[in-house]
C-alpha positions as YAML, in Angstrom:
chain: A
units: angstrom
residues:
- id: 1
  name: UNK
  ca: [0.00, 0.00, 0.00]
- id: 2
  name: UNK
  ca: [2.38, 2.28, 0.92]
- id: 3
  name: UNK
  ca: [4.47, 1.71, -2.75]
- id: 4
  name: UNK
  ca: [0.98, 2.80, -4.78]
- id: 5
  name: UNK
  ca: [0.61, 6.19, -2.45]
- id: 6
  name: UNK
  ca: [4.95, 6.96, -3.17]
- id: 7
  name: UNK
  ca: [3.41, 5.97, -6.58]
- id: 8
  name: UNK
  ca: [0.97, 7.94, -7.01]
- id: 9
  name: UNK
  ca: [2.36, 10.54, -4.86]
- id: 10
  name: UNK
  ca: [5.25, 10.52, -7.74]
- id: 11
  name: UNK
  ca: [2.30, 10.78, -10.36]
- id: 12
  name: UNK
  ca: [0.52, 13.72, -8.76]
- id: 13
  name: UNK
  ca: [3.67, 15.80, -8.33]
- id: 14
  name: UNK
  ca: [4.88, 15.13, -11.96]
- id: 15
  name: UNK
  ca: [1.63, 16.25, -13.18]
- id: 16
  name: UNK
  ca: [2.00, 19.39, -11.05]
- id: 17
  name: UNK
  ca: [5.45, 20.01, -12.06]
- id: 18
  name: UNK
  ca: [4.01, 19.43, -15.92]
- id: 19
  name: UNK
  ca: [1.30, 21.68, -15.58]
- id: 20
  name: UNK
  ca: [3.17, 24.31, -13.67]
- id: 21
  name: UNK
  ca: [4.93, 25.10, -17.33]
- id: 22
  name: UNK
  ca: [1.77, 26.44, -18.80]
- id: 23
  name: UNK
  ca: [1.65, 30.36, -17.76]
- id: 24
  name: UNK
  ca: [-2.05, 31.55, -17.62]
- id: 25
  name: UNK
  ca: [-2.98, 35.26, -16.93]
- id: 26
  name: UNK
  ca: [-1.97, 35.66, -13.37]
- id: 27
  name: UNK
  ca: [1.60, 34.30, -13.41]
- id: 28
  name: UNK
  ca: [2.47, 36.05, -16.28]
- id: 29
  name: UNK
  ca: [2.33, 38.96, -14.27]
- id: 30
  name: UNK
  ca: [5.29, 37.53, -12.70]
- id: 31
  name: UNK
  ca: [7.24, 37.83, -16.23]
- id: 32
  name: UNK
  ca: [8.02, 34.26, -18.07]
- id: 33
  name: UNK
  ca: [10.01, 33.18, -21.20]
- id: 34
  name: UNK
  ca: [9.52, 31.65, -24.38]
- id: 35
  name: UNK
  ca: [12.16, 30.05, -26.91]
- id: 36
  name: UNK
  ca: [12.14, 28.69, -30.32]
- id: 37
  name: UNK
  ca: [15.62, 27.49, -31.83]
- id: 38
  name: UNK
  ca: [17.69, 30.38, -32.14]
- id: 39
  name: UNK
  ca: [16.03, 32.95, -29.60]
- id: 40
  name: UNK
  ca: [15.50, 33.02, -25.98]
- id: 41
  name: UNK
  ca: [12.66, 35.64, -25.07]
- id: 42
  name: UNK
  ca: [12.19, 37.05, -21.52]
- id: 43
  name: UNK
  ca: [8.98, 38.92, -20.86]
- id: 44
  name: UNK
  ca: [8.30, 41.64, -18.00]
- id: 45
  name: UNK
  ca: [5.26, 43.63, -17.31]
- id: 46
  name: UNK
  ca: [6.86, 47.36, -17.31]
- id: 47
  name: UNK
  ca: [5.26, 50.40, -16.02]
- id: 48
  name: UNK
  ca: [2.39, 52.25, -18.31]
- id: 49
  name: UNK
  ca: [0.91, 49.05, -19.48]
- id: 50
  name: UNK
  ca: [4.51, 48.30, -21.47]
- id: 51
  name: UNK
  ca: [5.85, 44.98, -21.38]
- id: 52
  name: UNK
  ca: [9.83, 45.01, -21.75]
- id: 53
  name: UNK
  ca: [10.84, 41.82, -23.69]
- id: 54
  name: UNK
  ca: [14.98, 40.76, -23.85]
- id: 55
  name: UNK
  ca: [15.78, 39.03, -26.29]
- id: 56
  name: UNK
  ca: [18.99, 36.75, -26.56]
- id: 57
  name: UNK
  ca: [19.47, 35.60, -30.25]
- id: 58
  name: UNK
  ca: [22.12, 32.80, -31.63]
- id: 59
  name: UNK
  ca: [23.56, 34.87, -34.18]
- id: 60
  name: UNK
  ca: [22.91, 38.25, -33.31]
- id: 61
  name: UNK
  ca: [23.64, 40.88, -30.47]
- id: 62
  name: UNK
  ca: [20.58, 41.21, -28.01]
- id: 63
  name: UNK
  ca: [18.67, 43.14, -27.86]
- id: 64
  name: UNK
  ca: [15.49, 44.82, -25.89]
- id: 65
  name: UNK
  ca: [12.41, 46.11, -26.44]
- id: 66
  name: UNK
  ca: [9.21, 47.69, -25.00]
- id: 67
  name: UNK
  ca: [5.77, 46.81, -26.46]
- id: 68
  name: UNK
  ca: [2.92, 48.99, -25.40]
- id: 69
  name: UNK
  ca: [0.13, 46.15, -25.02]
- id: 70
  name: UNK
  ca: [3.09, 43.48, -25.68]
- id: 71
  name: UNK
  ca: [1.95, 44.09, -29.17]
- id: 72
  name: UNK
  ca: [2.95, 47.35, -30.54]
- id: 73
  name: UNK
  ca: [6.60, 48.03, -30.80]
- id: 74
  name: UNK
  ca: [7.21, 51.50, -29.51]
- id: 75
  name: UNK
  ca: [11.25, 51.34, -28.42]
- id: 76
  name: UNK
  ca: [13.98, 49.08, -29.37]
- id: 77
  name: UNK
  ca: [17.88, 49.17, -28.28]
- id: 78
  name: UNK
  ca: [20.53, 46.50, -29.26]
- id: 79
  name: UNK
  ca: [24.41, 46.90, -30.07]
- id: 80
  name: UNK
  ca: [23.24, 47.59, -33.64]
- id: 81
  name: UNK
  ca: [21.57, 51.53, -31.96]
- id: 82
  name: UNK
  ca: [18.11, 52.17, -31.18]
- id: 83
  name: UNK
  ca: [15.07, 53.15, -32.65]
- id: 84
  name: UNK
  ca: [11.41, 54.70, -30.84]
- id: 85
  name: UNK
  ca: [7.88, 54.74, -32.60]
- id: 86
  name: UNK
  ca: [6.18, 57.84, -31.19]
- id: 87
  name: UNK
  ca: [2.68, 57.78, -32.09]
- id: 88
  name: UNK
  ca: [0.48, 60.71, -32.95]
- id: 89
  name: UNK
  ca: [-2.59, 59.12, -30.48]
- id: 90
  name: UNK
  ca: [-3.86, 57.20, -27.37]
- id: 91
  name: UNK
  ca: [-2.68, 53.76, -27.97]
- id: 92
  name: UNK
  ca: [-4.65, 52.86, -24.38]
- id: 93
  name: UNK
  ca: [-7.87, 53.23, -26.73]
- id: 94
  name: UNK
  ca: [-6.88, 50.32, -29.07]
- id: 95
  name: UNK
  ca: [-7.23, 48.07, -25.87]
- id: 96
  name: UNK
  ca: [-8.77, 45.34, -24.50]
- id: 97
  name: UNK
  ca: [-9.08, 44.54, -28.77]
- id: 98
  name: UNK
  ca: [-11.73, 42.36, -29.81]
- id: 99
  name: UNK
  ca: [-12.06, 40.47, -33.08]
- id: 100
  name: UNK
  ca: [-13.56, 42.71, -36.01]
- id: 101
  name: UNK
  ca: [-11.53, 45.92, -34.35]
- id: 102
  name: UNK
  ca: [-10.06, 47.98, -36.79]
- id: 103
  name: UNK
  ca: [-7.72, 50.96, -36.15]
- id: 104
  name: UNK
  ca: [-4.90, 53.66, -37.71]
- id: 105
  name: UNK
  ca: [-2.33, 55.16, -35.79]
- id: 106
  name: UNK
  ca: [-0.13, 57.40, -37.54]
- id: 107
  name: UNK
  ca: [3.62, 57.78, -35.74]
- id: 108
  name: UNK
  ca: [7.19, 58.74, -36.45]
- id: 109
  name: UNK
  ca: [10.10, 56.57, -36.60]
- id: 110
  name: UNK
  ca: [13.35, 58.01, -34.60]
- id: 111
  name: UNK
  ca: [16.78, 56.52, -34.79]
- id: 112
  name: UNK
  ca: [20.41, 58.45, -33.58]
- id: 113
  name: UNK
  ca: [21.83, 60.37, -36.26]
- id: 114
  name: UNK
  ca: [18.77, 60.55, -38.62]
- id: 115
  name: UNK
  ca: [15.75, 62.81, -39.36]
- id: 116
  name: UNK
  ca: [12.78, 60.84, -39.57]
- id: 117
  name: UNK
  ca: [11.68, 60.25, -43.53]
- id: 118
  name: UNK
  ca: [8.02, 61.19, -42.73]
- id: 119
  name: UNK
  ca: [5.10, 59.62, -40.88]
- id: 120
  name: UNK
  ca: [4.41, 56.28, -41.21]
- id: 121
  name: UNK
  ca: [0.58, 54.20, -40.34]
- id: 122
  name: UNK
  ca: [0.03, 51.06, -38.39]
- id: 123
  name: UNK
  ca: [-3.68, 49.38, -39.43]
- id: 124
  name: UNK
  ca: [-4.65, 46.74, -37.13]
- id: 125
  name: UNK
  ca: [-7.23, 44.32, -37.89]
- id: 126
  name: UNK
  ca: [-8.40, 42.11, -35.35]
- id: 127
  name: UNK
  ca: [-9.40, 39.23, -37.77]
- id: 128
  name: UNK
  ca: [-10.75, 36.96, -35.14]
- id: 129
  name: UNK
  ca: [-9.97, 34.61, -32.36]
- id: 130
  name: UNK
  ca: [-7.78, 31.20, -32.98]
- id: 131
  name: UNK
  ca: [-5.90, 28.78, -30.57]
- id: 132
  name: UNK
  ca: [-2.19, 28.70, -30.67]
- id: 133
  name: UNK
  ca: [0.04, 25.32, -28.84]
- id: 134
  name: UNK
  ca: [3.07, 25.99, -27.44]
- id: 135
  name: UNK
  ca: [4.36, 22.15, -26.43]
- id: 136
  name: UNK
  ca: [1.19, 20.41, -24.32]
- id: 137
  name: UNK
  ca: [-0.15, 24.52, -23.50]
- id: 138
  name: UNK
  ca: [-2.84, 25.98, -25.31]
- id: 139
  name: UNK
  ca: [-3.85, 29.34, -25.37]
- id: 140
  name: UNK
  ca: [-6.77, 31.68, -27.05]
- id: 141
  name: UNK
  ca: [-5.05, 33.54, -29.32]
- id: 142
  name: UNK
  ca: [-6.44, 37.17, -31.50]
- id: 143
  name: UNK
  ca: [-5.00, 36.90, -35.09]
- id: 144
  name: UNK
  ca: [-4.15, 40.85, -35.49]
- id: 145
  name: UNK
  ca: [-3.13, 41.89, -38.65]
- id: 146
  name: UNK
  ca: [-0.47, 44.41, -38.52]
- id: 147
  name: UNK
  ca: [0.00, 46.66, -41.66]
- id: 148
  name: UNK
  ca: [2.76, 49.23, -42.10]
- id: 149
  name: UNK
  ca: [2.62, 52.16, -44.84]
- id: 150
  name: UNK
  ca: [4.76, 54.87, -45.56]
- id: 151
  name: UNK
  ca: [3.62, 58.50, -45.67]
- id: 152
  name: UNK
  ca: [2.69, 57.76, -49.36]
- id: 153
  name: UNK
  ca: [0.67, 54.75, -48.69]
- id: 154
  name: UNK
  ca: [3.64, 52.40, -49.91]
- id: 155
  name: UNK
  ca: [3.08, 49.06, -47.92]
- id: 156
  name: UNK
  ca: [6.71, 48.85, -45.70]
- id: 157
  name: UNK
  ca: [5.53, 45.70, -43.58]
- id: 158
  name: UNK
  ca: [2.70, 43.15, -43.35]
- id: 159
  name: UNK
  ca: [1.74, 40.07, -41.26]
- id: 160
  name: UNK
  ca: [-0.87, 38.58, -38.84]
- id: 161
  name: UNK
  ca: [0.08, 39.13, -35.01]
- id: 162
  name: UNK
  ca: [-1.23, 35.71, -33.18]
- id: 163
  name: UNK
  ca: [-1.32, 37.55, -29.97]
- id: 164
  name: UNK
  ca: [-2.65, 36.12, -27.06]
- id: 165
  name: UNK
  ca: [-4.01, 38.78, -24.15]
- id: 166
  name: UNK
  ca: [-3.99, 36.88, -21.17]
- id: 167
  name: UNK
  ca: [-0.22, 36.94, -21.33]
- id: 168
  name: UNK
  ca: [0.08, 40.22, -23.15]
- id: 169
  name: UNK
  ca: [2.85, 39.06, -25.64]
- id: 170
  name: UNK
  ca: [2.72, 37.65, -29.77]
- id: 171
  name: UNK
  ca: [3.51, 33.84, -29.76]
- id: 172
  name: UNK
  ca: [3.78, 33.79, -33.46]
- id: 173
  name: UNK
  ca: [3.68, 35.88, -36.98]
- id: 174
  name: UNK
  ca: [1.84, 34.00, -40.01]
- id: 175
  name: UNK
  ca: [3.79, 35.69, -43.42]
- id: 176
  name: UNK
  ca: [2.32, 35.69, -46.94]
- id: 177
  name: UNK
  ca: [-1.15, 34.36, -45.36]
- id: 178
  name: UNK
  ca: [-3.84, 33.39, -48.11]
- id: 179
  name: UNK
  ca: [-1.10, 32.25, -51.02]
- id: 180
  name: UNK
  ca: [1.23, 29.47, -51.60]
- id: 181
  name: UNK
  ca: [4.18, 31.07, -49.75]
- id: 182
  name: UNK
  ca: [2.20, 31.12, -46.30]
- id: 183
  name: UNK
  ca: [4.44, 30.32, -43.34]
- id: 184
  name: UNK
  ca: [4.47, 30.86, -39.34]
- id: 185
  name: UNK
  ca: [7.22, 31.80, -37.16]
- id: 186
  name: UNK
  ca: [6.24, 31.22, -33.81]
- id: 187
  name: UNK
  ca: [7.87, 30.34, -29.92]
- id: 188
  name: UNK
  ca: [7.83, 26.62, -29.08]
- id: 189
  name: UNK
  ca: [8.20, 26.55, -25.44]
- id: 190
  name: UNK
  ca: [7.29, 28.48, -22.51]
- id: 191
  name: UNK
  ca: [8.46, 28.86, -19.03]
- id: 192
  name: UNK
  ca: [8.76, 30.86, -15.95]
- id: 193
  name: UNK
  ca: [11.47, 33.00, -15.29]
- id: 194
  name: UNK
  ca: [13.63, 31.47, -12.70]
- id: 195
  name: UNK
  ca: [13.43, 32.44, -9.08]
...
């Protein structure tokens, strides 16, 4: 008897330790980290509902940035300089999104040593809701897509945010979505940040 309750004992506490790797709303306050081959990701909750995300790459300097929402790139800084997004309105009103949500924000993109070339547009689209795996976690996921344009309308960047608000962060971009050349670059594993 006492064998099946080390046993199970052993079973109960591997299961804990197993589930205790999926990060839900409230411990993702606490910050946590997700990989893929080639990147190492550490997410914080920063002041002014920013979430500061340090990235460690395999071939590349790191580097760090702050994403207002964990979703909209508004500073970055690596060995390489740094760059800031200042937009032109309230990007508090874009949140909590919900699917069919549709917005423009005009800003300006500064580096060191360069005068801005002229305003630039991010169009979200909150497409809909989706479910994204990252090893045995699931989470509900808004597919966001996140266009770029230059002053003169010229599209600069384009892809679908799967961004998932309970943890505030993007577990994955789908590229090229709708044609032949469709592809998704996403985080395979998360994990708290250690003690």
């Amino acid at each position: 008897m006492k064998t099946i309750s080390i046993a199970t004992a052993l079973t109960i506490l591997a299961s804990a330790a197993h589930g205790a790797e999926c990060i839900d709303a409230k411990a993702a306050k606490a910050g946590f980290i997700l990989e893929r081959p080639g990147i190492h990701s550490e997410f914080r909750p920063a002041a002014g509902g920013m979430v500061s995300v340090a990235n460690e790459y395999q071939s590349q300097s790191p580097q760090t940035q702050f994403l207002f929402g964990g979703l909209i790139e508004v500073f970055r800084d690596s060995d390489t300089g740094q760059l800031a997004m200042i937009p032109f309105s309230d990007l508090r009103k874009l949140f909590p999104l919900k699917a069919g949500a549709k917005s423009k924000t005009v800003f300006v993109r500064l580096a060191a040593n360069k005068q801005p070339k002229g305003t630039e547009t991010l169009e979200i689209n909150v497409k809909g809701k989706e479910t994204f795996s990252l090893g045995d976690c699931k989470y509900n996921v808004l597919a966001v897509r996140q266009t770029i344009k230059s002053e003169a309308g010229k599209t600069l960047d384009e892809f679908t945010a799967l961004y998932a608000p309970d943890l505030q962060a993007v577990l994955a971009r789908r590229y090229d979505e709708g044609t032949n050349a469709e592809s998704v670059v996403g985080y395979e594993v998360i994990k708290p940040l250690p003690n």
